C-alpha atoms as one frame of an Amber mdcrd trajectory, in Angstrom:
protein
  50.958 -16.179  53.421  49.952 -17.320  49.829  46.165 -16.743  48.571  45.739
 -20.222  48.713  47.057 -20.822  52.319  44.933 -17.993  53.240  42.062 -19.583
  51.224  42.703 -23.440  52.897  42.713 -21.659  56.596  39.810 -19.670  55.822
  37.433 -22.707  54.483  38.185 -24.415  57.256  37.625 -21.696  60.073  34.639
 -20.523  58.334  33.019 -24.204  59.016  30.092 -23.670  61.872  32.242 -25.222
  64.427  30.525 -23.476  67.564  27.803 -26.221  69.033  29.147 -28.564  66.479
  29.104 -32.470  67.344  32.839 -34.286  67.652  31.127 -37.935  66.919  33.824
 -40.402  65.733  37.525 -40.161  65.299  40.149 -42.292  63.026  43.533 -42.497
  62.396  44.243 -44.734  59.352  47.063 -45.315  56.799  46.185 -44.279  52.989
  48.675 -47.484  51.602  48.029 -46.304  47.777  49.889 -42.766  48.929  51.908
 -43.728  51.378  50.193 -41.293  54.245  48.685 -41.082  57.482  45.150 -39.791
  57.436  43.114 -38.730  60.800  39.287 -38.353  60.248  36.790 -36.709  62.323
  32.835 -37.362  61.924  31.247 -34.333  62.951  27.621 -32.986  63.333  27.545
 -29.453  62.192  24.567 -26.974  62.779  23.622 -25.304  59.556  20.621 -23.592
  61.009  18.722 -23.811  64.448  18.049 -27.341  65.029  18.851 -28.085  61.615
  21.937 -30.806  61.755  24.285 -31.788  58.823  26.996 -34.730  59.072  30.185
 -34.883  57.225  33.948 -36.212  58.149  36.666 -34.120  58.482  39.713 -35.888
  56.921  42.807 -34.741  57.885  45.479 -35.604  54.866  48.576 -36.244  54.974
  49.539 -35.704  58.609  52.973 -36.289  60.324  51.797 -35.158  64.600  48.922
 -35.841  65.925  48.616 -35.081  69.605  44.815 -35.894  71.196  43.813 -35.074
  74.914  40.190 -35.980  75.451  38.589 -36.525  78.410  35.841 -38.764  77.340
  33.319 -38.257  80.141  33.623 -34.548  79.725  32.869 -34.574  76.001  30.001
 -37.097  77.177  28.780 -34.654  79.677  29.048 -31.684  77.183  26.970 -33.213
  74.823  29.944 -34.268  72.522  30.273 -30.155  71.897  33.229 -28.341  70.565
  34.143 -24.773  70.925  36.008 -23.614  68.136  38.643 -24.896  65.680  41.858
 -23.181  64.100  44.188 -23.173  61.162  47.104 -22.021  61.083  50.101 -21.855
  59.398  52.469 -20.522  62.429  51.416 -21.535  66.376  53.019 -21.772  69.157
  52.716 -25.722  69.745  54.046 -26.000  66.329  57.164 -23.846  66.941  57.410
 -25.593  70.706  57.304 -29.344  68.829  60.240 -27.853  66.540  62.405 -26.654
  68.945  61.488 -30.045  71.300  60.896 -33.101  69.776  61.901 -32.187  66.317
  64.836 -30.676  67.327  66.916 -32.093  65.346  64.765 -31.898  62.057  65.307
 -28.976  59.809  61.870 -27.349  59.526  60.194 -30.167  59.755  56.338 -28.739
  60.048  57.091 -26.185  57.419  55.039 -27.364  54.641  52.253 -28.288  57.554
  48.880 -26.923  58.826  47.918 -27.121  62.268  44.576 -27.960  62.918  43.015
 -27.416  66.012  39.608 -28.698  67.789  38.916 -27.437  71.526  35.686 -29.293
  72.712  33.833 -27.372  75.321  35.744 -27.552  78.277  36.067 -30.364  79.969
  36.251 -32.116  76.814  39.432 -31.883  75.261  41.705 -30.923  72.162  42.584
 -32.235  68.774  45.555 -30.682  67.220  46.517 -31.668  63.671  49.745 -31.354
  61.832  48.534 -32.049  58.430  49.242 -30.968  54.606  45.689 -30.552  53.804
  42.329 -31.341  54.408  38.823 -32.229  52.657  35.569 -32.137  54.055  32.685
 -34.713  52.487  29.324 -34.093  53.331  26.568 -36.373  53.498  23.649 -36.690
  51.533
């Protein structure tokens, strides 16, 4: 892994994602760069009862595969659990040899984000080139 792959996964595991607020989620098509974009608005923790909001854009993303059970991420207080990156997973190598088949490396130059709300609410798993997080004010 290069220094800055292993700098990209790191700023983004290194986010306070444990307790963290999954509030809004958008998929949306950047027309000036030709790309698909997924955003996530998230409350994150910074200290106890201390609260900080910023989205979570995805760029540049070719799979997106969402299972949320609304009422459980309701229930749960909209919390997640933890959240990945990495550059090798199994889901990625299971999409190659399934649906992308008949691609050659086709998630090679991809990420693969990951967001497991606290159970029963879900997953969000990301095949993206990069991401950005902007935080508000």
């Amino acid at each position: 892994m290069k220094l800055l792959e292993k700098e990209k996964v790191s700023e983004f595991t290194n986010l306070p994602w444990h307790d963290a607020k999954l509030l809004e989620l958008r998929v949306f098509r950047d027309s000036a760069l030709n790309q698909d974009n997924l955003s996530c608005t998230i409350d994150f923790e910074m200290a106890r009862n201390s609260w900080r909001r910023a989205v979570v854009l995805f760029q540049n993303c070719t799979i997106a595969k969402i299972d949320l059970d609304l009422d459980g991420k309701r229930v749960c207080a909209d919390s997640i659990f933890e959240a990945t990156c990495e550059l090798e997973s199994a889901l990625k190598k299971s999409l190659e040899a399934g649906q992308l088949k008949n691609e050659r490396q086709p998630l090679n130059d991809y990420y693969h984000f990951r967001i497991l709300l606290v159970s029963p609410g879900g997953e969000l798993n990301v095949f993206a080139k990069d991401f950005d997080v902007a935080w508000s004010a």
